XYZ file of C-alpha atoms in Angstrom:
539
model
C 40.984 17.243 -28.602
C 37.454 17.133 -29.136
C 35.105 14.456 -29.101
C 32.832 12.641 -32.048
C 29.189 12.581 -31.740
C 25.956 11.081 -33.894
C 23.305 9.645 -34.141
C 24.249 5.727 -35.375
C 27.087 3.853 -36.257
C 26.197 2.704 -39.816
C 22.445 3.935 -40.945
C 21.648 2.449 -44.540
C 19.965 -0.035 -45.592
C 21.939 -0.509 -48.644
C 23.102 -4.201 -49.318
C 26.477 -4.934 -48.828
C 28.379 -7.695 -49.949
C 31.326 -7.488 -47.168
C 33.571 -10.544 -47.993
C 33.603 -9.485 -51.532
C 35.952 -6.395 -50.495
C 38.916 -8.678 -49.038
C 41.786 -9.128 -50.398
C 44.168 -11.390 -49.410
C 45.122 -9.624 -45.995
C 43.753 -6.265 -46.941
C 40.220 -4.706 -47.878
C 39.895 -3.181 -50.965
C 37.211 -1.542 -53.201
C 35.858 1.470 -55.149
C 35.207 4.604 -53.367
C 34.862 7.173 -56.050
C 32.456 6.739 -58.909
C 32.988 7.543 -62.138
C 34.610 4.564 -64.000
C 32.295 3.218 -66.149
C 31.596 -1.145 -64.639
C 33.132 0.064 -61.337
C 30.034 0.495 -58.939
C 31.224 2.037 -55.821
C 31.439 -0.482 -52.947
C 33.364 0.978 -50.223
C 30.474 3.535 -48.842
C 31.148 5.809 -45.965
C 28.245 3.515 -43.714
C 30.043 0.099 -44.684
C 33.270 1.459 -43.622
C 31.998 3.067 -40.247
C 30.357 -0.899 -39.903
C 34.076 -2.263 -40.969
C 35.655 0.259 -38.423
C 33.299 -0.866 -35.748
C 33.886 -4.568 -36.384
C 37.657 -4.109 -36.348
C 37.380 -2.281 -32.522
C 35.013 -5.330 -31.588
C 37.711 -8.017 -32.937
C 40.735 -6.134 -31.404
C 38.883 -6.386 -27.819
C 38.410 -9.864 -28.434
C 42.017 -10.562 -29.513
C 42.652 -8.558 -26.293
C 40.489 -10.949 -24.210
C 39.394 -7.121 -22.988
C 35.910 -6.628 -21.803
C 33.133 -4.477 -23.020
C 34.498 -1.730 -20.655
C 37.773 -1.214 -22.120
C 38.280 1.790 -24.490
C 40.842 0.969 -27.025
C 43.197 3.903 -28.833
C 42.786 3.719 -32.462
C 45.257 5.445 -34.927
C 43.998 6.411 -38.001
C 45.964 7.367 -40.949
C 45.648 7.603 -45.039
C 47.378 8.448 -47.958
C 46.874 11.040 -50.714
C 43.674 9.430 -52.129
C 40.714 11.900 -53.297
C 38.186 9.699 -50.909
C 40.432 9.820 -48.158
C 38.463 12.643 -45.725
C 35.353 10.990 -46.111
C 36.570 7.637 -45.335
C 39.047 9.050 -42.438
C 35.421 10.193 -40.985
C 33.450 7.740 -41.635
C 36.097 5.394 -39.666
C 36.273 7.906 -37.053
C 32.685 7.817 -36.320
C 32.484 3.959 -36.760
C 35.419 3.800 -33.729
C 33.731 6.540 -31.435
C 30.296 5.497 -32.005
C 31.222 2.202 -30.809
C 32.624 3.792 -27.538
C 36.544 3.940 -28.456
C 38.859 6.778 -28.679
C 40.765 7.463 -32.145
C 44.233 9.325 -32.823
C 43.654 11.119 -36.145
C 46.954 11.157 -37.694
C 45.712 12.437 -41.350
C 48.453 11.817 -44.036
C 50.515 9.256 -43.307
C 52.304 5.911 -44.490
C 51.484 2.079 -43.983
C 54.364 1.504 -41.760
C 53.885 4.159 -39.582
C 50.427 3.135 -38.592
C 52.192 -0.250 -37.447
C 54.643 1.584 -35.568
C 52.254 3.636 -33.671
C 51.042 0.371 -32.154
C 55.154 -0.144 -30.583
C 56.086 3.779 -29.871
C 56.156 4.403 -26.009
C 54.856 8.091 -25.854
C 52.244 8.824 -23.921
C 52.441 12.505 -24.664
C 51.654 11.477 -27.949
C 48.741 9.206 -26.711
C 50.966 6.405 -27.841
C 51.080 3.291 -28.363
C 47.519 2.740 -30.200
C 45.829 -0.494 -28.902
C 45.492 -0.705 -32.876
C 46.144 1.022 -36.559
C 43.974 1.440 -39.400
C 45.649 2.813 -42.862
C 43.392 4.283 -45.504
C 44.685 2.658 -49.156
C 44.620 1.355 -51.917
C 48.393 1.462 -52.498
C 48.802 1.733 -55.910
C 45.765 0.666 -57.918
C 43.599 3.742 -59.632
C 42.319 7.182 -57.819
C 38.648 5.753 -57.394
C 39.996 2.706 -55.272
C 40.829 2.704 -51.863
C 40.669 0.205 -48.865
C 42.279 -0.802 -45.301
C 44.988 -1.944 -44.051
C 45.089 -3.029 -39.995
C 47.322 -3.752 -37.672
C 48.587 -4.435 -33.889
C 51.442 -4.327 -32.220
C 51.972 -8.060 -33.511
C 52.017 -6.721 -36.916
C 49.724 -6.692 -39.833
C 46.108 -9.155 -39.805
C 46.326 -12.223 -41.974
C 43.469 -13.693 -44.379
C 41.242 -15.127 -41.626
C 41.563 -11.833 -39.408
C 40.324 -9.961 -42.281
C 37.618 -12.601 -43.010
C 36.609 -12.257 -39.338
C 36.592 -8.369 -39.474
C 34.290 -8.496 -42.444
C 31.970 -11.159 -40.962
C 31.423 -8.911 -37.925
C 30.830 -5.453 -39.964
C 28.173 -7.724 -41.936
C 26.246 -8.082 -38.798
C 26.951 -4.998 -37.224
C 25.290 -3.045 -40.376
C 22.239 -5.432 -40.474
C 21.662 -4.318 -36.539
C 22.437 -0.730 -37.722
C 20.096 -0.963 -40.066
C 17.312 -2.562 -37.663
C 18.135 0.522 -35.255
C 20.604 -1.624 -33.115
C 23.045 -0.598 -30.403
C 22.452 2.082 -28.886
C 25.444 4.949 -29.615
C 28.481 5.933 -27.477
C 30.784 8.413 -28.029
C 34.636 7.998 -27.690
C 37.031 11.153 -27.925
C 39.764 11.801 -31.169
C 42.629 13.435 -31.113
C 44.784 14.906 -33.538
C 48.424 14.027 -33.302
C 51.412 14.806 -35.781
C 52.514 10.880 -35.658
C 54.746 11.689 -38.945
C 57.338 13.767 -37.408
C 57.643 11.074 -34.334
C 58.308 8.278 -37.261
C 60.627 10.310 -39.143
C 62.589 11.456 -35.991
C 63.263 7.231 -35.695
C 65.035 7.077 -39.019
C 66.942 9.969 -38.670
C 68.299 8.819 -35.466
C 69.038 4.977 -37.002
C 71.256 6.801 -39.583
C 72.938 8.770 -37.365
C 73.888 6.092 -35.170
C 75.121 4.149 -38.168
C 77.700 7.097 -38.609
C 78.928 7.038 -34.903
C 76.510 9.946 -33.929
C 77.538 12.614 -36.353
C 74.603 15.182 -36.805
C 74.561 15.260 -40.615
C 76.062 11.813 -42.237
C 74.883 12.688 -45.559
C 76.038 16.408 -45.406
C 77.302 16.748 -49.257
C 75.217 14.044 -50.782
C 72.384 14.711 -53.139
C 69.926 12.626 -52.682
C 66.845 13.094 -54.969
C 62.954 11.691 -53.956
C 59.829 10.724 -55.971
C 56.954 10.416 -53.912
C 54.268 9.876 -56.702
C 52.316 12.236 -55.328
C 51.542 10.111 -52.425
C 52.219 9.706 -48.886
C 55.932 9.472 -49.521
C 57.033 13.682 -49.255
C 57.498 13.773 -45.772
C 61.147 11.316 -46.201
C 62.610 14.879 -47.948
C 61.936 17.221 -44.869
C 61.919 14.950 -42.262
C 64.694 12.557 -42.938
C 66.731 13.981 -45.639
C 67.531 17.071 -44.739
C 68.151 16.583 -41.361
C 70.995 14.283 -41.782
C 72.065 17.007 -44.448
C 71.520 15.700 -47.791
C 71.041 17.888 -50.665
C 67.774 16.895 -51.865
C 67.092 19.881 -54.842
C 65.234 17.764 -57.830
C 63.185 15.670 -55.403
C 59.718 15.543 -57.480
C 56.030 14.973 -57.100
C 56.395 15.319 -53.423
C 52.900 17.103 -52.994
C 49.823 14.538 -52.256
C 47.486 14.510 -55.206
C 44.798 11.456 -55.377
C 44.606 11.834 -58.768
C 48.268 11.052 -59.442
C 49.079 13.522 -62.311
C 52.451 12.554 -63.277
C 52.763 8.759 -62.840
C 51.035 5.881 -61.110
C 52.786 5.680 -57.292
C 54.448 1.979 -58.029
C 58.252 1.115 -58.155
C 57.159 -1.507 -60.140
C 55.516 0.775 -63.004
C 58.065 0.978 -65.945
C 56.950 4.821 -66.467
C 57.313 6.036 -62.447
C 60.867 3.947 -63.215
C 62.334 6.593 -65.803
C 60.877 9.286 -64.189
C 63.330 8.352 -60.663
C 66.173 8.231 -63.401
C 65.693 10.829 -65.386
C 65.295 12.951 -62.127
C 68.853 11.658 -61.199
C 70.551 12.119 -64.338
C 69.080 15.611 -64.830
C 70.201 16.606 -61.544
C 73.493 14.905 -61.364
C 72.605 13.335 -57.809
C 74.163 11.076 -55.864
C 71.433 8.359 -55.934
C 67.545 8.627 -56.519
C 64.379 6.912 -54.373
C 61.026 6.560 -55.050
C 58.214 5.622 -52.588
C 55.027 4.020 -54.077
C 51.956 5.450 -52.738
C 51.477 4.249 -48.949
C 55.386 3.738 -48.866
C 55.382 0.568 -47.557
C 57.424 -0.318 -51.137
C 60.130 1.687 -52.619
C 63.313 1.517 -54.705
C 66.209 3.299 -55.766
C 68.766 4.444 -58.734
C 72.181 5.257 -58.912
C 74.109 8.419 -60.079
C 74.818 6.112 -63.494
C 70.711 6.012 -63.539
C 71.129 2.326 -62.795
C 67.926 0.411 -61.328
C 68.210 -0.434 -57.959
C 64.570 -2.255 -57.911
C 63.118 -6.011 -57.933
C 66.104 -8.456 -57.969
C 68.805 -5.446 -57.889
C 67.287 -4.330 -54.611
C 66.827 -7.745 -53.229
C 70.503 -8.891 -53.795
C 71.148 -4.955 -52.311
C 69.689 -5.582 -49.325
C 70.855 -9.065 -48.949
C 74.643 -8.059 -49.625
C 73.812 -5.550 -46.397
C 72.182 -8.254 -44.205
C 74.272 -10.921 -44.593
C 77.565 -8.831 -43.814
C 75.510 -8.437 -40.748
C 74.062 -11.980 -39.924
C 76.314 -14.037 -42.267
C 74.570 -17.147 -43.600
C 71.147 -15.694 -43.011
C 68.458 -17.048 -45.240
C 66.783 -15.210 -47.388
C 62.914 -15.101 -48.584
C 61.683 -14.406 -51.643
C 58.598 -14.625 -53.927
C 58.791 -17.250 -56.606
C 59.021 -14.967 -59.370
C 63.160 -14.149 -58.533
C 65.355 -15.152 -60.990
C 68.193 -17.925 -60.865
C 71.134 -15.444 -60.833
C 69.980 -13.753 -57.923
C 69.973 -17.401 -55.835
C 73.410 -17.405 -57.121
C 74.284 -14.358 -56.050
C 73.036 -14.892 -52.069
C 74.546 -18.473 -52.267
C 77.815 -18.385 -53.948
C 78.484 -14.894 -53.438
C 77.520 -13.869 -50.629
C 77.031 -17.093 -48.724
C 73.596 -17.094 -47.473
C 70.742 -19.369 -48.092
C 67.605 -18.387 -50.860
C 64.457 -19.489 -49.779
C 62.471 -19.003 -52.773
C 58.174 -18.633 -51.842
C 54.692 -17.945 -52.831
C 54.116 -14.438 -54.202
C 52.294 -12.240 -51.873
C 54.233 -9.781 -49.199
C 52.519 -11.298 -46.480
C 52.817 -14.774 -47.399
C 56.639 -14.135 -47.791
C 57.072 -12.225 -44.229
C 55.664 -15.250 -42.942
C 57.115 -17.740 -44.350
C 60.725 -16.133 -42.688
C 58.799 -16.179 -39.245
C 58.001 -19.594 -39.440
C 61.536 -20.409 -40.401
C 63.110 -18.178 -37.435
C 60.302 -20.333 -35.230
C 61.589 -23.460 -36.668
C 65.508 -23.112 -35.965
C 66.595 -21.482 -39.122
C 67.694 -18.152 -39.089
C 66.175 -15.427 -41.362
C 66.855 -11.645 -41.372
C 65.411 -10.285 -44.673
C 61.765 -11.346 -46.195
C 61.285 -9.245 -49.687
C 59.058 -9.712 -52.531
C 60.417 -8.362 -56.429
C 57.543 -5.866 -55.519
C 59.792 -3.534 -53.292
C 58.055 -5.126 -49.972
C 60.803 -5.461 -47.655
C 60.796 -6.790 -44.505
C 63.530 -7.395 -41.529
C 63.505 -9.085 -38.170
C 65.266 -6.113 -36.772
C 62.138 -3.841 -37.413
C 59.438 -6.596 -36.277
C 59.326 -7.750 -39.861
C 57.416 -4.625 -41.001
C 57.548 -3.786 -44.702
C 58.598 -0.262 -44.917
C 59.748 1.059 -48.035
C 61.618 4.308 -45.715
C 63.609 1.968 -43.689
C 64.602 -0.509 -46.113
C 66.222 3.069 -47.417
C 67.487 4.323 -44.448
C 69.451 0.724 -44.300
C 71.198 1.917 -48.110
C 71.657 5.804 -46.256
C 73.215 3.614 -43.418
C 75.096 2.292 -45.770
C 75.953 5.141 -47.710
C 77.181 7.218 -43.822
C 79.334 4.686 -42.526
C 81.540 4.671 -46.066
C 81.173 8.564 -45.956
C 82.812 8.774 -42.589
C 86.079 7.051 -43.940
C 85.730 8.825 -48.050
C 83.652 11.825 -47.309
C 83.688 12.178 -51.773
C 82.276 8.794 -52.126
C 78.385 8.429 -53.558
C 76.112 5.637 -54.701
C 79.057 3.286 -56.183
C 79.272 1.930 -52.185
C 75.879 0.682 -53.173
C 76.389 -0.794 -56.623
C 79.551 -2.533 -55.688
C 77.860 -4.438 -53.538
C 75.893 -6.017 -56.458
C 78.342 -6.293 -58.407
C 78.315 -10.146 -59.462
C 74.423 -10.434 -59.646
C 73.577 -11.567 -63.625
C 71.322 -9.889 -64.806
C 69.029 -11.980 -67.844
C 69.255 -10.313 -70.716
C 65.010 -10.576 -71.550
C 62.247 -10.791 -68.828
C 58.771 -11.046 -69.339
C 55.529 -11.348 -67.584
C 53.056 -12.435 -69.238
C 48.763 -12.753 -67.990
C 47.265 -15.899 -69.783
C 43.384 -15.750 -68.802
C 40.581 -17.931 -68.025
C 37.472 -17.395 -69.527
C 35.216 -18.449 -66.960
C 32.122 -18.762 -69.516
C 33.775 -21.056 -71.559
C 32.147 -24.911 -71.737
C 35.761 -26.312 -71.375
C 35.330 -25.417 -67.317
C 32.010 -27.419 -67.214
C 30.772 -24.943 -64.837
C 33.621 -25.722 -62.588
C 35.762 -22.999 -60.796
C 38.808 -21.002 -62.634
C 40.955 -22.302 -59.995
C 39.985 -25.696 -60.632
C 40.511 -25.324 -64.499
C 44.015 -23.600 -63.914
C 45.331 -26.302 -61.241
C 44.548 -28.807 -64.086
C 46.764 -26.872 -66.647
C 49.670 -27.226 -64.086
C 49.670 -30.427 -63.757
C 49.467 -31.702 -67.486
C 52.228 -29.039 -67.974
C 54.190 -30.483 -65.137
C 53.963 -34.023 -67.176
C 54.495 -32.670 -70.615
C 57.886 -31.233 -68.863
C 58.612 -34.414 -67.320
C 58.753 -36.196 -70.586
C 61.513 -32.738 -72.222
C 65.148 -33.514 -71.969
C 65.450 -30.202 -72.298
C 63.589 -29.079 -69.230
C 63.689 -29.104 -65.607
C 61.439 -28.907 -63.078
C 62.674 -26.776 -60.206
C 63.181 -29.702 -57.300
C 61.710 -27.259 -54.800
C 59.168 -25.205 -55.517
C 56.179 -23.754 -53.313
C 53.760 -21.833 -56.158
C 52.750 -22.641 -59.236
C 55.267 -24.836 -62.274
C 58.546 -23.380 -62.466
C 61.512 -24.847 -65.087
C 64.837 -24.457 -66.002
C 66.078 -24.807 -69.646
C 67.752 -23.100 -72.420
C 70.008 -21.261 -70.146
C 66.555 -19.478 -68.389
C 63.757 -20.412 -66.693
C 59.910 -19.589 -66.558
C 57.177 -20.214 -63.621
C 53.359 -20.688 -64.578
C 51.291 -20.011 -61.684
C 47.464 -19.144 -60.777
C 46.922 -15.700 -59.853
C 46.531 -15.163 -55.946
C 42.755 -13.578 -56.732
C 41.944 -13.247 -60.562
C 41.379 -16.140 -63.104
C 44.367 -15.800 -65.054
C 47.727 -17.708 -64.986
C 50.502 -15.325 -65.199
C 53.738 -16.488 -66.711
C 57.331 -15.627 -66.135
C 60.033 -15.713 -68.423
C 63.258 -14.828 -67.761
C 66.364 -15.915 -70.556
C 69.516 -14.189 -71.772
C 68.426 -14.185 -75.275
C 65.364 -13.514 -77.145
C 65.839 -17.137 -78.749
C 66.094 -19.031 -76.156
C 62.967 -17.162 -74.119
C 60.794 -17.894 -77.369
C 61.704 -21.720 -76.778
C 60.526 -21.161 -73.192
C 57.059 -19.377 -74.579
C 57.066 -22.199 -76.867
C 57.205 -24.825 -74.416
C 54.131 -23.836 -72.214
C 52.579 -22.974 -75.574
C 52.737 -26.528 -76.386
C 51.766 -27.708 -73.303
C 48.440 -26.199 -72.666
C 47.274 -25.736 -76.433
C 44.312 -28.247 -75.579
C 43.260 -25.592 -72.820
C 40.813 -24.054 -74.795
C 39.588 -21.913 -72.339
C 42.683 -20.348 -71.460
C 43.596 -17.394 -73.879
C 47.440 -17.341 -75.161
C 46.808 -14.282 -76.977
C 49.534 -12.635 -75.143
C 51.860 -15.538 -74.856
C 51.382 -15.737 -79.097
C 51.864 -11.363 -79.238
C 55.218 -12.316 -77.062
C 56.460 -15.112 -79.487
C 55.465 -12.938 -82.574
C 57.802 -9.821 -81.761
């Protein structure tokens, strides 16, 4: 235990542009320079100002006085800025009077959790959590993540956050408050998270001290944050876990980039499982608060696979559930919760947070939701306080996988697959980014969001007028259609001035006659640049 001490909270008199790090829910920026039109913007004095405004909001949202000292965990993944900006938080928490639990590599969900676990040995629960990350954009990013024991902060918490550090750097910077020092502690927080999920499979196999005894289970961390799930959970429960790869944190990630998403971190999971012969593959991406899986064929349990996965587990648990989902999920997986397994698919906005809530506000409003999951890998239940963490949406397919094992002790992954079995799969799927040019005359120095809500409209009346196409009767983002026996959805991006465009179809054909149809439709849009959507028709 030792305590922080210094001479000011944030001292530079550098300009910082505070609201332009947000996004969406998180804060995000460049750290590392390097990159060639990537100035860096997350300095260690904005962050200690960030830090300080997050320990002044949380005693607000407390309705605390000026007198309380809050516990702070802090935690970060395997980024190459992570030390200084683990310090630089540090010293924006203790200079502000407030103690912090140092928790040094760690995961997204367990900095949530530390905000619920009773352990006072431990120093536990935090009044609060900070993760250092950028998930799983480039090595010279990183960013925040926050939470409390209500769960993650939403847009105008973050805004609020950022307003405060704003001012609380242009008083640093004016020699402000004067400093006070708060005490930090060092705690292994990992092995306390870990110990959870090995008891939650355990108790899904009536107790028995090694469930997966036999099984070999094989891990891909990405060189993140993600290692600790092969020591701490794995082999506990007795899984053979020889093969696991890229366990060892490396900011620079060497071998692939951290994302279960990322075609190339894909066939490295399934290559590792073939090679090996295992039972069934995971991979974390780099925070592991997303993750998917692959069978002992090599088949892709990720995006709709995973989602129909986990709904197949949930609703043999909560029958009739509904499920959310982003809007990009395709039609056969709607089918697949509905007529197969009989629950309810609440198709939603893209965004993990915006889909989390959305099944909270349904719970609040008499209709009962158990699973929230984006085609990401964020996955979130009610049972775990709707936190998205890529380890125990796992541990629910080890659960799985140790109560069949306790009845077949030679049985593997096909426990998992048969329980898609029934989901159609379209035979092409594309996304594809159309972008605004935001110099272009067409806008008439309007905004990109302006410009791209007036290509979804005249596309939603060119469709109107196809016998060919449908609208979708219910939709919450964006312009999504039926037709040709697939569908696509044009939507604005959340953050960027591009519309990206999904395309799912079971033939090449018929998704061309899809491309075609929004080709058609916003051809007059000269600002908006098809070159992708024409490079897609073309091939």
């Amino acid at each position: 235990m030792a305590a922080t001490q210094g001479t000011s909270a944030v001292s530079s008199s550098e300009k910082v542009d505070f609201l332009k790090l947000q996004n969406g829910s998180d804060i995000r920026g460049v750290a590392i320079a390097g990159v060639e039109g990537e100035p860096v913007n997350i300095t260690e004095p904005g962050t200690e100002a960030i830090s300080a405004a997050f320990a002044e909001w949380l005693l607000n949202k407390k309705k605390a006085d000026g007198l309380r000292r809050l516990r702070i965990s802090v935690g970060h993944d395997s980024r190459i800025s992570a030390h200084k900006l683990q310090n630089a938080v540090t010293h924006g928490i203790t200079a502000a009077g407030h103690d912090v639990l140092q928790f040094g590599l760690a995961s997204t969900p367990a900095m949530f959790n530390s905000t619920l676990t009773e352990d006072e040995i431990h120093h536990c629960p935090a009044d609060g959590g900070i993760m250092i990350t950028a998930s799983h954009l480039p090595y010279n990013r990183n960013g925040f993540k926050f939470f409390t024991s209500d769960g993650g902060l939403n847009k105008a918490d973050i805004k609020d956050i950022l307003e405060r550090a704003s001012r609380l750097y242009e008083e640093s910077a004016h020699g402000g408050k004067q400093e006070q020092t708060g005490v930090v502690t060092t705690v292994d927080y990992m092995s306390i998270y870990a110990s959870d999920l090995v008891k939650a499979v355990r108790t899904s196999a009536g107790n028995k001290e090694k469930p997966l005894e036999g099984l070999h289970i094989v891990v891909d961390a990405g060189n993140g944050a993600g290692g600790f799930f092969v020591d701490k959970v794995l082999k506990p429960l007795g899984a053979v876990t020889s093969g696991s790869q890229f366990l060892e944190p490396d900011g620079l990630f060497p071998n692939h980039i951290p994302n279960p998403e990322d075609k190339a971190a894909m066939e490295a999971i399934t290559q590792a499982v073939l090679n090996n012969k295992a039972d069934l593959g995971i991979i974390f991406d780099t925070d592991v608060d997303r993750s998917a899986a692959v069978d002992s064929s090599g088949r892709e349990l990720n995006r709709n696979r995973l989602i129909a996965l986990m709904s197949a587990i949930v609703l043999e648990e909560h029958p009739g559930t509904t499920v959310v989902t982003d809007s990009v999920t395709s039609d056969g997986l709607s089918a697949f919760i509905e007529n197969k397994l009989g629950g309810k698919h609440h198709r939603f906005k893209r965004g993990y947070k915006n889909v989390i809530d959305e099944a909270i506000r349904l719970n609040s409003a008499g209709e009962e939701s158990h699973l929230a999951m984006e085609t990401s890998g964020h996955g979130a239940l009610k049972e775990n306080h709707w936190l998205d963490d890529g380890a125990y949406l796992m541990v629910k397919l080890l659960n799985k996988l140790a109560g069949a094992r306790t009845l077949n002790p030679n049985i593997g992954s096909k426990v998992l697959t048969d329980l898609v079995e029934g989901l159609e799969d379209a035979a092409v799927t594309a996304e594809i980014r159309l972008k605004i040019d935001q110099s272009h005359a067409d806008l008439k120095g309007g905004s990109f969001r302006d410009y791209g809500e007036s290509i979804l409209k005249h596309l939603e009346n060119v469709i109107s007028k196809d016998p060919n196409l449908n609208k979708a009767p219910k939709n919450y983002e964006g312009v999504r259609v039926s037709g040709y026996g697939g569908w696509f959805l044009l939507r604005l991006s959340l953050h960027d001035p591009v519309l990206p465009l999904n395309i799912e179809a079971q033939s090449k054909d018929d998704a061309i006659k899809l491309g075609l149809a929004v080709l058609a439709a916003t051809s007059e849009f000269s600002a908006l640049d098809t070159t992708a959507l024409n490079k897609f028709l073309q091939q």
